[in-house]
Each structure stands twice: as structure tokens, then as C-alpha cells.
Amino acid sequence: MTSSFLRISMRIGFIVFFFIIFLQLKAQQSPVATPMHTTGEDTSFNTNKVLDEVVITATRTENRVSNIPLPIHVINAGSIQQSGAQRLIDVLQMQTGLMIASNPLGTALKGYPNPFGDGIQMQGLDPAYTLILIDGEPVTGRNAGIINLDRIAVGNIKQIEILKGPATSLYGSDALAGVINIISADPRKNDFSFQTHYSTNNTLGLSGTANLKAKKAAYQLFAKRYSSDGYDFDKDLYGQTVDPFTNYSVNGKMIYDFNERSNLLTSLRYNSSNQKNAYLIYPDDQVVAVGGHTIEEDKSAFIRYKNHPGDALSYIAQVYATNYSNNANVYIEKDGSLFDHIGLSQTLIKPEFQINLGRDPLSLGILGVGYNWEKISSTRYNGDHQLNAFYILGQKQWVINSTNIIVGGRYEKNVLYKAQFNPKLSVAHKFTPDFILKASIGTGFKTPDFRQQFLSFDNTMVNYFIVGAKELTNVLQEQIRRGLLDDNEEVRAFMVTNELIPEKSIGMNLGLDYTLKQNTVFKLNLFRNDITHLIESYSLPLVTKNGTGFFSYKNVNKVFTEGAEFSINHRFNRFFTINGAYQYLIAKDKEIINQIKNGEIYKRDPSTNVSSPVRLSDYHGLFNRSKHSGNLSIRYFNDRLKGGAMVLAKYRGRFGYFGLNGFNDGNNILDDDREFIKEFTLLNISVNKNLGKYFDLQAGIENLLNYTNKVYMPNIFGRVYFINLNFKL
């Protein structure tokens, strides 16, 4: 009932909103129309507002948040520094509507190390549908659809911009859910900073940034080392829950100003991660201890030339090149012989040219053209594969008195699928200086990747196969040939070619911003995403005679996610700020809903073996989605006391987990309260104090309430104590 009400409300809201805009534009065209600002109120979009950051992700041009008719959130450097967070995942998980989402293939390990890492779920969509950018360029190297966010160092970040909703019209295939853009700081003056971090589990962080400003050139060098001994939740399992690791990150940047109208930026980035591995394998019904290391490397180079030949004309020519590699060597502990080697290399070269037309950021038109050359090779695939794509994108913004309109689209032709065009329309109307109504609608597109099609990976650590859709039949036939599976009807049901088809989506957002007395900002955003042929991993109800399970991929016919986000930001004074937010989310499979209505889905209670039809009220939607979530941040800093404090809280409501505690009622959908992980709250606190002119001391506790779920959420350790010493010259 709630879902229908929300959907109908959004549709009515869109109709009313665009009808108002139409009448407003018609009135402004009339020669007898009275200007809206004859009362002295400024309702133009050029007015700076309190708590209003400048962003670039939403429009690919500099713009203020209040001027953009899209749901966008900014995490500034001050918030990151005051939180004391050292990992990007820790920064993001405390934000509104962003959830840590481990790939089901990883969480199925139930206490063993998760080789896939953890990603961010946005508007109810999995991490594979959120595009991760650094300075506007894509981060490559997804493992099971997830970018390992620990590869991105926290230390020289200027701000993080989070754009929610389909952004395919500007950024291409991977941006169905939205975009997270990590923007590094530019060298602005001569300075040097250094930080030491120490926390629970012998976690040590050392980082430094040096900036040098010359007459026409500016240089920056950032370096960070981050290591930990890891931790172990279950002493009965061989190895640790999280193994020891060491990360190194180095970023270099140079900006050269030829004159007032043109400059050249070059940037180099390198990250290396070395993680120890130690676990058991079970070849031929034996137990064998193995160990080794997994080494991840991420290298990129970026060069950009910007020129303003005229007041109403500028252009940008740039080339981005990056390579990601992941190599794991596993040795048998007893004799030191090589048991397994897993290798992955992904290279992306991306030239792009963009023209900007217009004198004012609020009236700019952009036209861009680019090419993606991507090559992937892996021991898990049969041969090398290339993904080459050509694209053209365009966008135009109009501001007609109190109405801001943005129209854009992207045409893309990839070697794997037919050419696609994805448009987007966004409109904002400023009724008063303090009240803005926003609406946007756009389409998204994502092609099946090679992992989903051709992956064939036997994880001997805990006995399961991860199999691409096209390889599933071959793998099952081989298991039958080896006598590990019986050739029966249940097995043959999965021995058909499962042709994955591209995913498509349409997303709508309707929201408002209201500022009260210049120090309180209310924001509300209603969203709806309809996805066709969503690709998700799933567990096959098959187990071999030696206990090997199977995961593969399939299209979920029609899925929708919808909900509402509400936030309030209040600045009491120049020392004290509080921000609170709440998200309501519904995420369901339309085909499942139709089958339930037709009486086609049953469930069997595993304790009584009694079968009964599933009712609509029983169906809770997709797994790993929380209907209710919220966050709260309180910041205090006193210049006179030269110190401050910060409190961060994140509440996540209960969410479904497939196979929780071995539960199975036979239909593979979320329809029983016994399939839910309970709600929890993460609470972080930190305090900092300036020690003289150059030093700052910071201490804090993460996960103060000591929440743990050792089996199903091993990524959360428990209570963590930390101390940071910062030096700045």
C-alpha cells in the first residue's frame, strides 16, 4: 500500500510540477506579465546560499548545489578530517542512503576472508551500478562487481560529491544508480602536512602532503602508508577473518598556467596493496593448509589542457590512462609448492575533448566526444577481451528567471551491444529565495560484463564455484563427468544456455530544498528507479558430493527501487552544526509480485514441512536492502579553545540475507522474518585539540556501541580506538 501511494504521489508531483513550470514560462513570455521579483525578493539562480558548495559532478561544469536540479550531496574536507576516518568506506557508509553491501559471493564465506571487498549500495541498487570516479575519471578493477574502496587513500581529498540517480547521460554505462566522485585537493600555496595514525589491531597510518607554488606552476606530492595486523573472529577456523595487509599510495600533480586563459594539468597516481592469505583447502577429501599473498596495483596518468580563447568559448582536451592488476599466489604450507595462481589485468585508455559554450555557468552548453579502449585479461577467463566504445555527449542549461532547465544526452556505441542513446531532463524552480522545487528524469544502460558471462572460478577455500552464465552448462557437465553430481532432473534444469541481456533503467527524482532563517536547510527527495533485466548473482540449490556449491548470474525480469530521503542541516552558530537524515526504501521484483498474485509461489516451513501459498504481505523485497535507515552528525569547533568534537551515528534497519542461519523455505525469495539480520547502529566519536601553531592531536572511538555480526558481517570489527597526530607547516 505504501509503495503504491509513493508511486502515485511521485507521478502526481511530476505532473503538477511541470504544469506549474509551463504556466510560469508562459507568463514570463507575456508582455503584460509582472516580474516575480518586484517585491524585492531575489529568485534568480545566481544567488549564493548558506551551506551551498560548488560542485562539478552533476553537470561536468562548476555549479552551486542549490542551482542543480538533481539530488547531490557533498562531503567536504573538514568533515573527513574531523571524523578521523582513514578508509574511504568508513567515510561513505556514514552518509544518507549509502549502505555497505558485500557481494553475496563474499558473504557466503561465513567468517572466512572476503576476497571481493565491500562496496556501496545507492538507492537500493548494488555497488556494480555506482560509478566511482577520481577527479572525474573512472576507477577500474571491479572484483565481483565491486571496486575495492580501500585502494583510494584518504588524506588529500578536497571533497567527495555524491550524485544519486541515473547519470548515464554524462558518464556512461556504470552509472545506473549514481556517481561518487572523489576530488583531490589542488596545490594552492606553499605548505607541508604530515599525519600519523594508530588504532586497534596495530593499525598504522603515515601520510604526508607537500605543495609548492611557483610563479606559473604549482606542484603537489602526496604519499601514504597504511597497514594492519587484521583480526580473527573465529579461532576454530584456520586463518584470520581479515588477514594482515599493507597499502601504499602515491599521488603527484602539477598545474602550469600559460596565461590567464589556459593551463595544463598532469596527474600521476599509484596504489599498491599486499594482503596475506592463509586458509584451508579440501582436495580429494583431505584438509590442506595453504598461504600466500594477494597484490593489487593501480596505476594511472592524466593530462588535461584547458583553454578559454573567448569569453563565451572554452575547451578541454584530455587523456586518461589507467591499469589495474590483481595477482594472488597460493602455496601449500607443507612443502612450499605452488597450489594456485590467479591473475587479472585491466587497462583503460580514454581520450576526450569537450567544448563549453556560454558566458555564465548557468547558461553553459557542453559538447563532448571520447573513446574508451579497454583490455581485460585474466586466468579466470579464456583469452583476452577488449571493450571499445565511442561516445558523444551533450548538455544545455537554460535559466529563465526563476526556472533552471538542464537537458542532456549521451550516444554510445560499444563493440558488445547496439548503439544506445540515454537522455536526461532536469528542472528546478525557485518559488522564493528560500524554496526550490526540483525534478529530474533520465534513462540508464549497462551491458553484461565478461565476469557475468564467462567467469569460471573454483574457490577451493570454502568449496564453491562462481560461474558465468555462458559457462554454467560446461561446469555442471564436467561435475557430472567426474561423478561429483548426479545426472538428474534437478541438475539438468540448470544445464541450458542462459543468455544475459543488457540492463536498462529509468530513474525519477522529485525533491525540494527549503532554507529557514539562513541557517537551517531542509531537503526532501522522492526517487523511483525501474530496471529491466537487472543482472544479479544467485545461489544454485545444488551441492556436489564433496560439498561444493554454485553461484551464477541471471536477469531479474523487472525490478524497482523507490523511496524517500529527508535531511535537515542546522547551524546553531559558527561553532556548532547538526545534520540528520532518514531514508525509506522499497526494492522488489515485479515478476515475483505477479507470481504471488497468481498464486504461483509457495513456501514450506522447514520446522513443520507444511506448505502454503506466499501472500503479498509476506514478500519483503530484494535481499540486503534496509527499508529504514538514517544518520546523524554533530560537529563542534571553538576557535578560542582551539579544539572541537564530532559525533557520527548511522542506523541501518533490518535487512534480508539469503540462507540466514541455514534457513530455506524452498522459494529463494525474502518472505519470512527468520531471514532478517537485525537492525544495528554504528556510533563514532572524535575530539581534536590544536597543540600550538603546527600540531593537532585527535583521538576517537569508532563503533562505540561495539556492534558485531561475526558470521554475516565480518567487515565490522567492533569497537576501535584511534589517535592521530597532525603536523602542518
Short mmCIF file of N, CA and C in Angstrom, two decimals, residues 10-63:
data_model
loop_
_atom_site.label_atom_id
_atom_site.label_comp_id
_atom_site.label_asym_id
_atom_site.label_seq_id
_atom_site.Cartn_x
_atom_site.Cartn_y
_atom_site.Cartn_z
N MET A 10 4.48 10.45 -6.59
CA MET A 10 5.54 10.94 -7.47
C MET A 10 4.98 11.33 -8.83
N ARG A 11 4.10 10.51 -9.36
CA ARG A 11 3.52 10.80 -10.68
C ARG A 11 2.70 12.09 -10.63
N ILE A 12 1.88 12.20 -9.60
CA ILE A 12 1.09 13.43 -9.46
C ILE A 12 2.02 14.62 -9.27
N GLY A 13 3.07 14.43 -8.48
CA GLY A 13 4.01 15.51 -8.23
C GLY A 13 4.69 15.98 -9.50
N PHE A 14 5.10 15.04 -10.35
CA PHE A 14 5.74 15.39 -11.62
C PHE A 14 4.77 16.17 -12.51
N ILE A 15 3.53 15.69 -12.59
CA ILE A 15 2.54 16.37 -13.45
C ILE A 15 2.29 17.79 -12.96
N VAL A 16 2.07 17.93 -11.66
CA VAL A 16 1.80 19.26 -11.11
C VAL A 16 3.01 20.17 -11.28
N PHE A 17 4.19 19.63 -11.03
CA PHE A 17 5.41 20.44 -11.12
C PHE A 17 5.62 20.97 -12.53
N PHE A 18 5.57 20.09 -13.51
CA PHE A 18 5.81 20.54 -14.88
C PHE A 18 4.68 21.43 -15.39
N PHE A 19 3.45 21.22 -14.87
CA PHE A 19 2.35 22.11 -15.25
C PHE A 19 2.61 23.52 -14.71
N ILE A 20 3.10 23.60 -13.47
CA ILE A 20 3.43 24.91 -12.89
C ILE A 20 4.54 25.58 -13.70
N ILE A 21 5.55 24.79 -14.08
CA ILE A 21 6.65 25.36 -14.86
C ILE A 21 6.15 25.87 -16.20
N PHE A 22 5.25 25.10 -16.82
CA PHE A 22 4.70 25.53 -18.11
C PHE A 22 3.95 26.86 -17.96
N LEU A 23 3.10 26.96 -16.95
CA LEU A 23 2.37 28.21 -16.74
C LEU A 23 3.31 29.36 -16.42
N GLN A 24 4.37 29.07 -15.67
CA GLN A 24 5.32 30.11 -15.29
C GLN A 24 6.06 30.63 -16.52
N LEU A 25 6.49 29.71 -17.37
CA LEU A 25 7.21 30.13 -18.57
C LEU A 25 6.30 30.89 -19.52
N LYS A 26 5.04 30.45 -19.63
CA LYS A 26 4.09 31.17 -20.48
C LYS A 26 3.86 32.58 -19.95
N ALA A 27 3.76 32.68 -18.62
CA ALA A 27 3.53 34.00 -18.03
C ALA A 27 4.72 34.92 -18.26
N GLN A 28 5.93 34.36 -18.22
CA GLN A 28 7.12 35.18 -18.40
C GLN A 28 7.28 35.63 -19.85
N GLN A 29 6.65 34.89 -20.78
CA GLN A 29 6.71 35.28 -22.18
C GLN A 29 5.70 36.37 -22.51
N SER A 30 4.70 36.53 -21.62
CA SER A 30 3.63 37.50 -21.88
C SER A 30 4.12 38.92 -21.67
N PRO A 31 3.80 39.86 -22.55
CA PRO A 31 4.27 41.23 -22.38
C PRO A 31 3.64 41.94 -21.20
N VAL A 32 2.55 41.40 -20.65
CA VAL A 32 1.91 42.06 -19.51
C VAL A 32 2.25 41.35 -18.20
N ALA A 33 3.12 40.33 -18.29
CA ALA A 33 3.45 39.58 -17.08
C ALA A 33 4.23 40.46 -16.11
N THR A 34 3.94 40.29 -14.86
CA THR A 34 4.64 41.04 -13.82
C THR A 34 5.86 40.26 -13.37
N PRO A 35 7.04 40.85 -13.36
CA PRO A 35 8.24 40.14 -12.92
C PRO A 35 8.06 39.61 -11.51
N MET A 36 8.60 38.42 -11.28
CA MET A 36 8.41 37.78 -9.98
C MET A 36 9.12 38.53 -8.87
N HIS A 37 10.20 39.25 -9.17
CA HIS A 37 10.97 39.86 -8.11
C HIS A 37 10.68 41.34 -7.92
N THR A 38 9.46 41.79 -8.25
CA THR A 38 9.10 43.18 -7.98
C THR A 38 8.94 43.44 -6.50
N THR A 39 8.82 42.39 -5.70
CA THR A 39 8.68 42.57 -4.25
C THR A 39 10.03 42.79 -3.58
N GLY A 40 11.09 42.70 -4.33
CA GLY A 40 12.42 42.87 -3.74
C GLY A 40 13.10 41.54 -3.45
N GLU A 41 12.39 40.45 -3.57
CA GLU A 41 12.99 39.15 -3.35
C GLU A 41 13.77 38.71 -4.58
N ASP A 42 14.95 38.15 -4.36
CA ASP A 42 15.77 37.67 -5.46
C ASP A 42 15.51 36.18 -5.65
N THR A 43 14.83 35.85 -6.73
CA THR A 43 14.55 34.44 -7.01
C THR A 43 15.39 33.91 -8.15
N SER A 44 16.47 34.61 -8.51
CA SER A 44 17.35 34.12 -9.57
C SER A 44 18.22 33.00 -9.03
N PHE A 45 18.86 32.27 -9.94
CA PHE A 45 19.70 31.15 -9.54
C PHE A 45 21.16 31.57 -9.37
N ASN A 46 21.46 32.86 -9.39
CA ASN A 46 22.83 33.32 -9.23
C ASN A 46 23.16 33.68 -7.79
N THR A 47 22.19 33.58 -6.90
CA THR A 47 22.40 34.00 -5.52
C THR A 47 23.09 32.89 -4.73
N ASN A 48 24.17 33.25 -4.04
CA ASN A 48 24.84 32.31 -3.17
C ASN A 48 24.00 32.06 -1.93
N LYS A 49 23.93 30.80 -1.51
CA LYS A 49 23.14 30.44 -0.35
C LYS A 49 24.06 29.87 0.72
N VAL A 50 23.62 29.94 1.95
CA VAL A 50 24.37 29.37 3.04
C VAL A 50 24.42 27.84 2.88
N LEU A 51 25.47 27.21 3.35
CA LEU A 51 25.64 25.76 3.25
C LEU A 51 25.53 25.29 1.81
N ASP A 52 26.15 26.01 0.90
CA ASP A 52 25.99 25.76 -0.53
C ASP A 52 27.35 25.60 -1.19
N GLU A 53 27.76 24.35 -1.47
CA GLU A 53 29.07 24.09 -2.02
C GLU A 53 29.07 24.17 -3.54
N VAL A 54 30.26 24.41 -4.10
CA VAL A 54 30.45 24.37 -5.55
C VAL A 54 30.82 22.94 -5.94
N VAL A 55 30.11 22.40 -6.94
CA VAL A 55 30.32 21.03 -7.38
C VAL A 55 30.46 20.99 -8.90
N ILE A 56 31.01 19.87 -9.40
CA ILE A 56 31.18 19.72 -10.85
C ILE A 56 30.59 18.42 -11.38
N THR A 57 30.33 17.44 -10.51
CA THR A 57 29.92 16.12 -10.97
C THR A 57 28.59 16.13 -11.69
N ALA A 58 27.62 16.89 -11.19
CA ALA A 58 26.26 16.83 -11.71
C ALA A 58 26.14 17.35 -13.13
N THR A 59 26.97 18.33 -13.52
CA THR A 59 26.83 18.96 -14.84
C THR A 59 28.13 18.99 -15.63
N ARG A 60 29.22 18.46 -15.05
CA ARG A 60 30.56 18.50 -15.65
C ARG A 60 31.07 19.93 -15.79
N THR A 61 30.46 20.86 -15.12
CA THR A 61 30.90 22.25 -15.04
C THR A 61 30.73 22.71 -13.60
N GLU A 62 31.46 23.74 -13.21
CA GLU A 62 31.33 24.25 -11.85
C GLU A 62 29.95 24.88 -11.64
N ASN A 63 29.31 24.49 -10.54
CA ASN A 63 27.97 24.98 -10.25
C ASN A 63 27.72 24.85 -8.76
#
